[in-house]
Short mmCIF file of C-alpha atoms and ligand atoms in Angstrom, two decimals:
data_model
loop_
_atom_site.label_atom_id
_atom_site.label_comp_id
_atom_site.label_asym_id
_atom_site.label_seq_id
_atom_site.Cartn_x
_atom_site.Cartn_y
_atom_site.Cartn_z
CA UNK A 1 4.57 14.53 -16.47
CA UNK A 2 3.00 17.40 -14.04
CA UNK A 3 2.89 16.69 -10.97
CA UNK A 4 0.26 16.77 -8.35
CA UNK A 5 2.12 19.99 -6.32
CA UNK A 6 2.03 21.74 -9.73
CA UNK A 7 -1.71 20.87 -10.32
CA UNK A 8 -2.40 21.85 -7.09
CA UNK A 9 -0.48 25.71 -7.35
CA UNK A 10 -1.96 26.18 -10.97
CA UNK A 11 -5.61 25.77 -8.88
CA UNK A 12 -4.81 27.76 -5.84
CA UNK A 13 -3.04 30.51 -8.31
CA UNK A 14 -6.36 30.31 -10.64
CA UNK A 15 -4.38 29.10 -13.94
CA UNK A 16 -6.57 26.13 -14.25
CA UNK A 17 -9.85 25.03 -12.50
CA UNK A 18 -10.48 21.36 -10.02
CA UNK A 19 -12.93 21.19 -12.50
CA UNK A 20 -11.38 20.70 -15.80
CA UNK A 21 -8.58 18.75 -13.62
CA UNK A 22 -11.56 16.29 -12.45
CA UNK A 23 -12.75 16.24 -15.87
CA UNK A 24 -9.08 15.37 -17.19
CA UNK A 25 -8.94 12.51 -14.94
CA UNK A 26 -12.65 11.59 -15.60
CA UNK A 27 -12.59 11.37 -19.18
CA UNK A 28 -8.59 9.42 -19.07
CA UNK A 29 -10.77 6.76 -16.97
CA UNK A 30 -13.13 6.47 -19.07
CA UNK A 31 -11.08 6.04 -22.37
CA UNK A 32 -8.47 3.60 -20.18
CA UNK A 33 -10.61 1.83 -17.52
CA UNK A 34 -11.79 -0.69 -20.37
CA UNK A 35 -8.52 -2.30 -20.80
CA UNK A 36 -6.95 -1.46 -17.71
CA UNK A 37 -9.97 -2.65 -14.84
CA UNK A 38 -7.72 -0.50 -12.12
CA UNK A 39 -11.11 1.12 -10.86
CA UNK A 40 -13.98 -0.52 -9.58
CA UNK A 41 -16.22 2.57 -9.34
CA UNK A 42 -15.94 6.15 -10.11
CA UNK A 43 -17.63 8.59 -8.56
CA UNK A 44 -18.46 11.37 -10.99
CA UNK A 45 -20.96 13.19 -9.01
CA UNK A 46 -19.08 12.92 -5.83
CA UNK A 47 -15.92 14.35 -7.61
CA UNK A 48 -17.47 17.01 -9.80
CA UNK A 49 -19.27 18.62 -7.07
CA UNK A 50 -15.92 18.15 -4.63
CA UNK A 51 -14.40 20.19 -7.41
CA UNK A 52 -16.94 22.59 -7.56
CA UNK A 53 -16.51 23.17 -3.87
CA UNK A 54 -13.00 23.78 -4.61
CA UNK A 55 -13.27 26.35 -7.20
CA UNK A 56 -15.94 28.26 -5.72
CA UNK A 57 -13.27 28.50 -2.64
CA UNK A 58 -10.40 29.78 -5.15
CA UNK A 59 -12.78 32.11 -6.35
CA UNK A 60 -13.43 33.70 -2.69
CA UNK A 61 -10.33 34.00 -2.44
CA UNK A 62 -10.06 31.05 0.05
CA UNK A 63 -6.82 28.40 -0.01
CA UNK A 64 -8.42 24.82 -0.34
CA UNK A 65 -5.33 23.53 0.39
CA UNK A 66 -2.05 21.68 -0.97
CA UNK A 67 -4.10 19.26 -3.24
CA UNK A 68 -6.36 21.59 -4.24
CA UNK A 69 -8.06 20.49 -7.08
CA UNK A 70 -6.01 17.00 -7.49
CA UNK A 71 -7.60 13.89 -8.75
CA UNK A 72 -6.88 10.89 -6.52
CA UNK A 73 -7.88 7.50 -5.89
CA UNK A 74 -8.77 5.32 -3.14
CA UNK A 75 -8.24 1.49 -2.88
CA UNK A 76 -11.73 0.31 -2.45
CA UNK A 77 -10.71 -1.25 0.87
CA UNK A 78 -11.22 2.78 2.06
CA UNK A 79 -14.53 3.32 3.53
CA UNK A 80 -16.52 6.21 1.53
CA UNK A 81 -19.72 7.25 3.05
CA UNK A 82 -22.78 6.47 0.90
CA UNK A 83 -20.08 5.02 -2.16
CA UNK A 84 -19.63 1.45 -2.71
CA UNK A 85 -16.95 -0.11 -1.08
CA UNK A 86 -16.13 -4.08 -2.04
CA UNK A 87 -12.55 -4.80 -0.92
CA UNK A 88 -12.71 -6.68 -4.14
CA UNK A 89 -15.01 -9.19 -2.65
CA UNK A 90 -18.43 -10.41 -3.31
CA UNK A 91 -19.15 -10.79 0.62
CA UNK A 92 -19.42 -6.73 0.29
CA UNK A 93 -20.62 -5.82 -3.43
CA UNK A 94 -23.22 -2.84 -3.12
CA UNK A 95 -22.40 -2.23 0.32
CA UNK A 96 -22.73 1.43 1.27
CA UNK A 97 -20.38 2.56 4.28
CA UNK A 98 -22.24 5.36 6.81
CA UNK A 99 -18.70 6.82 7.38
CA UNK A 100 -15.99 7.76 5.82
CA UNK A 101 -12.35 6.93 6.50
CA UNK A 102 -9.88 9.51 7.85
CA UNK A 103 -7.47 9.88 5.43
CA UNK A 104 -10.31 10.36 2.95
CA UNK A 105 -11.77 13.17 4.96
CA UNK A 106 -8.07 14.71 5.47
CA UNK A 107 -7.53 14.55 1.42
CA UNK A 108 -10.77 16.12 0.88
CA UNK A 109 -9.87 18.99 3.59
CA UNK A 110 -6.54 19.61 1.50
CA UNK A 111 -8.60 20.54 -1.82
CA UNK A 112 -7.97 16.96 -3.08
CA UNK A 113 -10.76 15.13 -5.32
CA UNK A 114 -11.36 11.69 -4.79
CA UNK A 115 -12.74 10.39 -8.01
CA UNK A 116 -13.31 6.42 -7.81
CA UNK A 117 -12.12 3.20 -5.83
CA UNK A 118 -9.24 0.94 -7.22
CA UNK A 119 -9.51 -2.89 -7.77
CA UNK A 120 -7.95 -4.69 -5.34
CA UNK A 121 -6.95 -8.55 -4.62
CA UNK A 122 -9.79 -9.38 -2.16
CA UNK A 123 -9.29 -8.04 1.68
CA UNK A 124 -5.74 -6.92 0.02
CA UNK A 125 -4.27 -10.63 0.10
CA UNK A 126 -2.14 -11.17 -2.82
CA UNK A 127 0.61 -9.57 -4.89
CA UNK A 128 -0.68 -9.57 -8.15
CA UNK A 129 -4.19 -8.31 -8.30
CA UNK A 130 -5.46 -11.35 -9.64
CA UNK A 131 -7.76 -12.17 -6.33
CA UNK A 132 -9.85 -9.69 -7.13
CA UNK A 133 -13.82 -11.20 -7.54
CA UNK A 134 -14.38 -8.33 -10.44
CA UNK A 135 -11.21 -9.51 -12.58
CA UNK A 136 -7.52 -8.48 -12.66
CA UNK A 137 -6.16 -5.12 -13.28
CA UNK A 138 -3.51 -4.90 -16.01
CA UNK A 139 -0.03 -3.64 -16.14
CA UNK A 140 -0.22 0.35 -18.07
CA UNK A 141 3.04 -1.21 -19.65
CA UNK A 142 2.58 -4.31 -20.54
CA UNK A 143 -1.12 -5.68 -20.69
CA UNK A 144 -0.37 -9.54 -20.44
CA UNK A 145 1.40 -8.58 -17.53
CA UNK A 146 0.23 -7.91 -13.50
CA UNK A 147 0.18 -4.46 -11.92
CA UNK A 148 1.27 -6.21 -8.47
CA UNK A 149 -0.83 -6.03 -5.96
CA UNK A 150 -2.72 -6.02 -3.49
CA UNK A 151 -3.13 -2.27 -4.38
CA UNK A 152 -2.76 -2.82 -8.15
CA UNK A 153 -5.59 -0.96 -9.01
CA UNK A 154 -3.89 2.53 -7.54
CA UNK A 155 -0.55 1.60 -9.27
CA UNK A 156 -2.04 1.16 -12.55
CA UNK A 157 -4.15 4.20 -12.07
CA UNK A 158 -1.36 6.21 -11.01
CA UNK A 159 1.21 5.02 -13.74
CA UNK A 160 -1.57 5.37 -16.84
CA UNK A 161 -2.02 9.07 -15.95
CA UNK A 162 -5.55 8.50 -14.80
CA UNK A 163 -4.28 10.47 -11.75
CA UNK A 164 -1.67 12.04 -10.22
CA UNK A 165 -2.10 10.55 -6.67
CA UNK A 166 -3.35 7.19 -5.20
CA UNK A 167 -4.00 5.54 -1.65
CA UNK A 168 -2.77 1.92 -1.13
CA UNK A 169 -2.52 0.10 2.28
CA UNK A 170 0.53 -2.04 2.98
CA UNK A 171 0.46 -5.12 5.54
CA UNK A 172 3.03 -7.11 3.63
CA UNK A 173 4.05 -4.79 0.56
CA UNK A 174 0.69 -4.03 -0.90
CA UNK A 175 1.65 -0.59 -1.87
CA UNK A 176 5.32 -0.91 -2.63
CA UNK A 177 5.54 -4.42 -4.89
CA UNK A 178 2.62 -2.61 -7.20
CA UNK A 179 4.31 0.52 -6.92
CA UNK A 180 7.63 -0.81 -8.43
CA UNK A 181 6.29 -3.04 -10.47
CA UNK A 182 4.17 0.03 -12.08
CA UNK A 183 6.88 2.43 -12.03
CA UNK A 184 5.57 4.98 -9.34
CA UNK A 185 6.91 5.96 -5.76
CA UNK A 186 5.19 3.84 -3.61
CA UNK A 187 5.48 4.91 1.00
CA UNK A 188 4.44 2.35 3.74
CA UNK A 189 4.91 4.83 7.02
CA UNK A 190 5.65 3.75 10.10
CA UNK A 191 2.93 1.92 11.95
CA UNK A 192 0.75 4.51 13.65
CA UNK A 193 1.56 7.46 11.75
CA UNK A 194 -1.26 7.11 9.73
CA UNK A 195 -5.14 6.53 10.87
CA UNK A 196 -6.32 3.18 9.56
CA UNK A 197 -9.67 4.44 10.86
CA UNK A 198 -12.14 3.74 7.81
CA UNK A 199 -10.29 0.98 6.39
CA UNK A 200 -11.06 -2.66 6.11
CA UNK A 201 -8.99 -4.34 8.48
CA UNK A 202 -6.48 -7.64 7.19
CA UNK A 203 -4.11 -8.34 9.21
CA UNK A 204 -4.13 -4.74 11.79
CA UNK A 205 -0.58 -5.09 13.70
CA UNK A 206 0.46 -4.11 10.23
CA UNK A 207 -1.77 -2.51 8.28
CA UNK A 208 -0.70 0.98 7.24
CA UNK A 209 -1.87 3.08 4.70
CA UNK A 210 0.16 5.38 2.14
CA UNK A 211 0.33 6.75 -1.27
CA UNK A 212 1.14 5.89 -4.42
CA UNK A 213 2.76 9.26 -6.82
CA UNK A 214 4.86 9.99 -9.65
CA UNK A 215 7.26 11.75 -7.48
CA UNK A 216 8.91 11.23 -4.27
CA UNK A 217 7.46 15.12 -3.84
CA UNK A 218 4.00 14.32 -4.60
CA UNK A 219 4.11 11.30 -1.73
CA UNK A 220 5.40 13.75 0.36
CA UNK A 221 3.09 16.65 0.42
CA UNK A 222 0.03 13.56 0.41
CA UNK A 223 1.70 12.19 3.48
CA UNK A 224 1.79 15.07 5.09
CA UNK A 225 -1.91 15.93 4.46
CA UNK A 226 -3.05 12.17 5.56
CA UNK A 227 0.19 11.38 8.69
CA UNK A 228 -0.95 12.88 11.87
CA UNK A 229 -2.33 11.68 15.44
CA UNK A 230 -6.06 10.37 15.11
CA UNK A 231 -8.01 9.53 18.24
CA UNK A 232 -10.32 7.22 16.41
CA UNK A 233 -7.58 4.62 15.74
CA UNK A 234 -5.92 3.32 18.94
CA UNK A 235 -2.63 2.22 17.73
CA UNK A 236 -2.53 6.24 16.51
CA UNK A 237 1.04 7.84 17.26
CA UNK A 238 0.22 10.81 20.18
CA UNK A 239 2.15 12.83 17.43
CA UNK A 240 1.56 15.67 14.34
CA UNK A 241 2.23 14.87 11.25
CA UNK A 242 6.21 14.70 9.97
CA UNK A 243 7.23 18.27 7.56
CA UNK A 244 8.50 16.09 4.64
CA UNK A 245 8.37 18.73 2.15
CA UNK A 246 10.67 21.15 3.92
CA UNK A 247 13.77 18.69 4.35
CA UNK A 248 13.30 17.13 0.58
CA UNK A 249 16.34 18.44 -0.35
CA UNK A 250 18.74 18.14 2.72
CA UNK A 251 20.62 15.12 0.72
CA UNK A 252 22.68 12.60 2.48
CA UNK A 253 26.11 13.60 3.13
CA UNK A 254 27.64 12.66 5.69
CA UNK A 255 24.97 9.47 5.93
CA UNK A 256 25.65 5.71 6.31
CA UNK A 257 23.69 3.40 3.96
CA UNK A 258 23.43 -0.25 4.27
CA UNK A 259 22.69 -2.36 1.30
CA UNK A 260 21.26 -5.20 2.76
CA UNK A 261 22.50 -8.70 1.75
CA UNK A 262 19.19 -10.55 2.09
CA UNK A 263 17.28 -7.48 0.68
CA UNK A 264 19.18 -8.95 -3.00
CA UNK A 265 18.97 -12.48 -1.77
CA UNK A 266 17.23 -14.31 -4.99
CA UNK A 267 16.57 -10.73 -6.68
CA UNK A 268 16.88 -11.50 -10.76
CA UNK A 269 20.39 -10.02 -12.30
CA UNK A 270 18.77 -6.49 -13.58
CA UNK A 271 16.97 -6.15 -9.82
CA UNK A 272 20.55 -6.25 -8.65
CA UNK A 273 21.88 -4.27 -11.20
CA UNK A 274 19.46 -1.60 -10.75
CA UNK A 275 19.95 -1.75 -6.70
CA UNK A 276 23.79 -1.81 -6.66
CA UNK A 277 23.65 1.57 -9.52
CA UNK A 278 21.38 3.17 -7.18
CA UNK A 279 24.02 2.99 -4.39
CA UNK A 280 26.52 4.04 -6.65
CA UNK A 281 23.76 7.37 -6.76
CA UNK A 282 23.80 7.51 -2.94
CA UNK A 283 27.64 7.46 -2.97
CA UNK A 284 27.96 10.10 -5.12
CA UNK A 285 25.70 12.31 -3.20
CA UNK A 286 28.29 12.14 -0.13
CA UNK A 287 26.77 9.17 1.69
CA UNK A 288 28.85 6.26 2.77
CA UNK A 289 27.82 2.86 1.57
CA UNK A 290 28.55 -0.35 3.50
CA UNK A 291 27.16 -3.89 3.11
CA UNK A 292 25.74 -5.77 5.72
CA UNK A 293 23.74 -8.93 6.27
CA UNK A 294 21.04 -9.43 8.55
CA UNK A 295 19.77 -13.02 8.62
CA UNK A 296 16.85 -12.65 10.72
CA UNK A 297 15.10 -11.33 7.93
CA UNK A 298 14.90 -14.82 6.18
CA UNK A 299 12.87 -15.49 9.12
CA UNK A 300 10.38 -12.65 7.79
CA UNK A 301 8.09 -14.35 5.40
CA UNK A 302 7.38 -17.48 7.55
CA UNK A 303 6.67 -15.28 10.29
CA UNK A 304 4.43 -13.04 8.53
CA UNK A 305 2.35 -15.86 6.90
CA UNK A 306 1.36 -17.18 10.36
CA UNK A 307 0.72 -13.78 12.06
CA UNK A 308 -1.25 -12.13 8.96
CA UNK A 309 -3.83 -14.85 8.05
CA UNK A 310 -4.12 -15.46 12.25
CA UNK A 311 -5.26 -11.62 12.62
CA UNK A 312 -6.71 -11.96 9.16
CA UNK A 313 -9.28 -15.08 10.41
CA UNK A 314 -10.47 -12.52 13.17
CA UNK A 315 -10.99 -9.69 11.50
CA UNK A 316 -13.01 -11.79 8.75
CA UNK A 317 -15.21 -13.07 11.42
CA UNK A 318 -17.52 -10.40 11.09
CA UNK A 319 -18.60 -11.43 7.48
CA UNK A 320 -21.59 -13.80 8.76
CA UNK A 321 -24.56 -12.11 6.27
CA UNK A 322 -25.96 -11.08 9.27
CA UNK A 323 -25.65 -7.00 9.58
CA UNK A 324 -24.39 -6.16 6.34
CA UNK A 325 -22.83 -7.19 2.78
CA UNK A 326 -23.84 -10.80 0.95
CA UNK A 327 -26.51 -12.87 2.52
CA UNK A 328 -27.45 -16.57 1.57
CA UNK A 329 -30.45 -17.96 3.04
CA UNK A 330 -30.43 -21.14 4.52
CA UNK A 331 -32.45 -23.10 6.76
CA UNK A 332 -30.55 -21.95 10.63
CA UNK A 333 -28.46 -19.14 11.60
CA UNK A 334 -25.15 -21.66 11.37
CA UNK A 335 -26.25 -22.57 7.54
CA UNK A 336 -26.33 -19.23 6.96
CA UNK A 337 -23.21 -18.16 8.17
CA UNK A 338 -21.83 -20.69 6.03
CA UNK A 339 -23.31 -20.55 3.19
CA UNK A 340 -22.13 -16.55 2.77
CA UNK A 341 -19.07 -17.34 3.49
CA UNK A 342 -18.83 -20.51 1.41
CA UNK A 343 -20.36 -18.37 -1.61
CA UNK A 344 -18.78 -14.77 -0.28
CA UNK A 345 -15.36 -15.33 -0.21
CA UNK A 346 -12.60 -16.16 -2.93
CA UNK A 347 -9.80 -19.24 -2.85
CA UNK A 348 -7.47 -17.28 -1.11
CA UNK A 349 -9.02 -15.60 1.28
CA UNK A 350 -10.26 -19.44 2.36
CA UNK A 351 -6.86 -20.04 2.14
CA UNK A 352 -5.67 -17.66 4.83
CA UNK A 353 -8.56 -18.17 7.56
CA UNK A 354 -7.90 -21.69 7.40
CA UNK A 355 -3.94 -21.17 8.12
CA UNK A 356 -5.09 -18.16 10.27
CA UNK A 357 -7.61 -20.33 12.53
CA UNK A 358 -5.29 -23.42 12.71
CA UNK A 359 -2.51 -21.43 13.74
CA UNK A 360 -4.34 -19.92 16.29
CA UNK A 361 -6.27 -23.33 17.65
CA UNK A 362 -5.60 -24.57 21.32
CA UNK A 363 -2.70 -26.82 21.32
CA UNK A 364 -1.16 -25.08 18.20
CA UNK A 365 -1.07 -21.64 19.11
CA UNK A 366 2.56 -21.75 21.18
CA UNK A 367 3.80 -23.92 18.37
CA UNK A 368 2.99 -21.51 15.49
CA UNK A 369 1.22 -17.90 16.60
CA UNK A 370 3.30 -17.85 19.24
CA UNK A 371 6.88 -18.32 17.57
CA UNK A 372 5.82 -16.25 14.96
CA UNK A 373 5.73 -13.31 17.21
CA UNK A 374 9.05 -14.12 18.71
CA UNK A 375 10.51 -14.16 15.37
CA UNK A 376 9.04 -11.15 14.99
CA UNK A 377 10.58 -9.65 18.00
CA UNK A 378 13.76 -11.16 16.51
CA UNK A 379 13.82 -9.61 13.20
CA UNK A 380 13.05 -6.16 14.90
CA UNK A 381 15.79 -6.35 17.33
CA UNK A 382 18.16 -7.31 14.05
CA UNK A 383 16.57 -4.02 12.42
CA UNK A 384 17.51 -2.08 15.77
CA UNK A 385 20.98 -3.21 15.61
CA UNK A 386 21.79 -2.28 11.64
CA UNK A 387 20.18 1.04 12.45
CA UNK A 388 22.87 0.95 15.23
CA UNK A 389 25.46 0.94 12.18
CA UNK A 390 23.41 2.48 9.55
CA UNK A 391 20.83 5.18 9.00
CA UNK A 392 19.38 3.63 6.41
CA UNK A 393 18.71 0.53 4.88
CA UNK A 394 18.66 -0.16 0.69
CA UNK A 395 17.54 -3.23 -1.24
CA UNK A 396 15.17 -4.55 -4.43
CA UNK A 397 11.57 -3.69 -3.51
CA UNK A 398 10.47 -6.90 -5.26
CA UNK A 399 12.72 -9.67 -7.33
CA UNK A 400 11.38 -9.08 -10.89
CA UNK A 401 9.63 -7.08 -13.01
CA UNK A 402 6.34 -7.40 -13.46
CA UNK A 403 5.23 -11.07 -14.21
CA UNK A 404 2.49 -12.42 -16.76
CA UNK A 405 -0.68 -12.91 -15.59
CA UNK A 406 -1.81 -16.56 -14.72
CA UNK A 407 2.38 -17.15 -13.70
CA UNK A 408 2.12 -17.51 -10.12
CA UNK A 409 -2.07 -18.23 -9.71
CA UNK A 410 -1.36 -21.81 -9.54
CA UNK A 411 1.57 -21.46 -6.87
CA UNK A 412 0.39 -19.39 -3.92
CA UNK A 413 4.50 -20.35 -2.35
CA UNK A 414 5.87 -18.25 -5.42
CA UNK A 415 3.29 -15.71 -5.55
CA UNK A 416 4.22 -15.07 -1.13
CA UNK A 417 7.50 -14.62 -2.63
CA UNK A 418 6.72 -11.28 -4.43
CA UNK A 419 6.67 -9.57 -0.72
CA UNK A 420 9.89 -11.30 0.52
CA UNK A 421 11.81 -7.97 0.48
CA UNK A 422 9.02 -5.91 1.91
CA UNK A 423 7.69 -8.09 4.64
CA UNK A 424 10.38 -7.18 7.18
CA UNK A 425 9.42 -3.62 7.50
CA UNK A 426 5.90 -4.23 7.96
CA UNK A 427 6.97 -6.90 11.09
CA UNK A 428 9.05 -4.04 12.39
CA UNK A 429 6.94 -1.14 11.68
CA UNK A 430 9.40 0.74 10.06
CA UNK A 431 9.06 3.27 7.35
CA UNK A 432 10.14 2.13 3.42
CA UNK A 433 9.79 3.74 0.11
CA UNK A 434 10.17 2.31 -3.25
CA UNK A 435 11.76 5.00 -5.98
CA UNK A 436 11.36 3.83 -9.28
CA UNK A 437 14.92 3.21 -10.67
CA UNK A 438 15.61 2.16 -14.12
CA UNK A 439 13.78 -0.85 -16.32
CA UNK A 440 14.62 -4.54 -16.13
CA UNK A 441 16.26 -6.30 -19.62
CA UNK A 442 12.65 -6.41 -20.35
CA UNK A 443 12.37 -3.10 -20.54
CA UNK A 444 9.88 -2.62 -17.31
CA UNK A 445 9.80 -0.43 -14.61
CA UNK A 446 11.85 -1.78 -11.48
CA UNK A 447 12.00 -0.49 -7.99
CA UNK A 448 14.77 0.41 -5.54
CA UNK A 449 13.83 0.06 -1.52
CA UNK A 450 15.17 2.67 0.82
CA UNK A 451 14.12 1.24 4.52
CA UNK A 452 14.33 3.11 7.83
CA UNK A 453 14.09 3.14 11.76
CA UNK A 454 10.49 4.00 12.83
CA UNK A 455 9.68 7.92 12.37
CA UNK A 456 12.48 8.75 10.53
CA UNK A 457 10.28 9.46 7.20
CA UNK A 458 12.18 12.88 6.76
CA UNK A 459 15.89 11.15 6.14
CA UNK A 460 13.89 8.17 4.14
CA UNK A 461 12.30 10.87 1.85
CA UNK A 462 15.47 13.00 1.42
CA UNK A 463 16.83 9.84 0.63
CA UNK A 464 14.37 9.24 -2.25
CA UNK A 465 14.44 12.57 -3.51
CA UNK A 466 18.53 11.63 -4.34
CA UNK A 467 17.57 8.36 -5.51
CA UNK A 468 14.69 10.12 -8.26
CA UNK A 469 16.81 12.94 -9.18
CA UNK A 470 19.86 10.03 -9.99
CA UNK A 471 17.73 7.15 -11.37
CA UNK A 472 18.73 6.17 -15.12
CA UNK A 473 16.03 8.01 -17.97
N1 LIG B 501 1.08 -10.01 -0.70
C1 LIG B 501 1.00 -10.03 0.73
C2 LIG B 501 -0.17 -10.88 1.13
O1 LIG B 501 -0.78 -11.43 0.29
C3 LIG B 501 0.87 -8.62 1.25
C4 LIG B 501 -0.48 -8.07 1.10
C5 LIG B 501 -0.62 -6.66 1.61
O2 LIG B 501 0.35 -5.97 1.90
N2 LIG B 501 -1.86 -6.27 1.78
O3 LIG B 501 -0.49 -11.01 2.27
#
């Protein structure tokens, strides 16, 4: 399958035009989008005339830039000026954003052509996809079967061929889980590398955004174009972006890599398999594998479903009806409030400001919020001290393949579990990549989890690259 850098040098090098590119992508939407529901809305005007800006550049004689010309999409909880964004809720359908979101406006200066918004499970809570208020997305694969989620709608997109590149946002393994349950590459960055200025906050001491490729290359060369200090988003790191692309290939001899006892813990027999072979890769390449354990991370998932849905009930306090998305009349202000909310949101997003508001009540909030964040301090102190032995980290990025939908909608425990192994990192703020490595006995795409100390993206991608070049065909 081409990849997004060779789309991108066929533009700049005049072999092909953004144009027919956009209209590739365009016209494998609309064929697949029936079926598959991964996007929401596509923007045809918006992209053809983005390419048309492009070409008329390569035709100057002008570099657009290292995506020039390359389809992407955007999770539709990405603000786009003047193009619907929903976060897969009612509260916000035909909302119009007045501004756009950073990393949009840095794809768009690198030649790249956004062409729609991805389904989503509502404000990005779930694993599955399934939350979504405008119906689930499907698995390319397997149809009866989820995409993973929350960003299910860029996996899907990204594994059918629609396009080369998506955007997901991670707060408890929203891009990875999808990514590896899809078959792509799938990057949560470390916290602040990456503006979340333009995107709809969930739960935003972990919120990061990242992208979604076919090759550990592709999410390279996009990271570099999005990473990079922003002084619109506070938690920002005061840094430039990481060159990714220039140590690709530096291998890891002479590395130590960790596989991670509870990163396995629970994984089905082929998620082992497939994580144990892909150490075996590692080894080979000249890097020395040892096995650890690290129980704080058991600790992770608790931890994380107090602190998300507690940041989560803020953040969603700003859906009243009154400045902008759904409104429901009623006969006072208070009535009002509740009745757009009541009618607005979904079960699950109920679900969390409920946990999220209790846990943050007076005379709970020591008890639960509280704990929560020493656990968290905890599990990143444990991190700290197996980087102390390790350079990197490996485990399953999720326990099984891809699951049927309606399997876990019942069981909102089982369906938290999807994000057990990818939790951790998002506590920490630590970098992790999913490679796709393999199938499962059922023949779908699983996903190996290479984790690292914060800003060390350059070792986690040369990593990756080993781990893609060695993965089973
Ligand atoms: N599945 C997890 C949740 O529902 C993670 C979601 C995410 O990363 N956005 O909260």
């Amino acid at each position: 399958m081409t990849t997004a850098i060779e789309l991108a040098d066929s533009v700049r090098r005049g072999e092909t035009t953004a144009t027919t590119l956009t209209e590739g992508s365009l016209a494998a939407i609309a064929a697949g989008n029936g079926a598959l529901n991964a996007f929401l809305h596509v923007d045809v005007d918006g992209a053809l005339s983005a390419a048309a800006r492009v070409d008329r550049a390569v035709a100057n004689g002008e570099d657009p830039g290292p995506l020039a010309g390359v389809p992407i999409a955007l999770k539709d909880n990405l603000c786009t000026r003047g193009v619907p964004t929903t976060a897969a809720s009612r509260i916000l359908e035909g909302w119009r954003p007045p501004y756009t979101a950073t990393v949009v406006d840095r794809l768009l200066g690198a030649g790249a052509i956004p062409v729609g918004k991805t389904n989503l499970d509502e404000f990005a809570m779930g694993s599955s996809t399934e939350n979504s208020a405008f119906g689930p997305t499907r698995n390319p694969h397997d149809h009866a079967r989820v995409p993973g989620g929350s960003s299910g709608g860029s996996a899907a997109a990204v594994a059918s061929g629609m396009v080369p590149i998506g955007l997901g946002s991670d707060t408890g393994g929203s891009i990875r889980q999808p990514a590896a349950l899809c078959g792509v590459v799938g990057v949560k960055p470390t916290y602040g590398m990456v503006s979340r200025y333009g995107l709809i906050a969930f739960a935003s001491s972990l919120d990061q955004i990242g992208p979604l490729t076919r090759s550990v290359a592709d999410a390279a060369v996009c990271l570099e174009v999005i990473a990079g200090h922003d002084p619109r988003d506070s938690t920002s790191l005061q840094e430039p972006a990481p060159s990714l692309v220039a140590s690709l290939h530096d291998g890891v001899e002479g590395r130590t890599v960790a596989l991670v006892r509870e990163l396995l813990d629970g994984a089905a027999p082929d998620v082992e398999a497939a994580v144990n072979a892909s150490a075996a890769v590692l080894r080979d390449a000249g890097a020395t594998v040892i096995e650890i354990s690290i129980p704080e991370l058991r600790l992770g998932l608790s931890a994380y479903y107090l602190i998300a849905p507690a940041e989560a009930s803020s953040n969603l306090a700003r859906y009243d009806g009154v400045r902008y998305g759904l409104r429901v009349d009623a006969d006072d202000l208070t009535m009002m409030n509740v009745a757009t909310r009541t009618k607005g949101f979904g079960d699950e997003v109920k679900r969390r400001i409920m946990l999220g508001t209790y846990a943050l009540s007076a005379g709970y909030y020591d008890a639960y919020y509280g704990r929560a964040q020493r656990v968290r301090t905890l599990l990143s102190r444990a991190f700290a001290g197996a980087y102390g032995r390790a350079d990197l980290l490996v485990g399953a990025t999720a326990p099984t393949t891809a699951f049927e939908l309606g399997a876990k909608t019942t069981d909102p425990m089982a369906m938290y579990l999807s994000d057990v192994y990818t939790i951790p990192s998002n506590l920490s703020g630590d970098p992790a990549i999913t490679v796709p490595f393999g199938s499962g006995a059922d023949g779908l795409p699983l996903g190996v989890q290479l984790l690292g100390p914060a800003r060390s993206e350059r070792l986690v991608f040369a990593a990756a690259q080993v781990l893609e070049e060695g993965a089973p065909r």
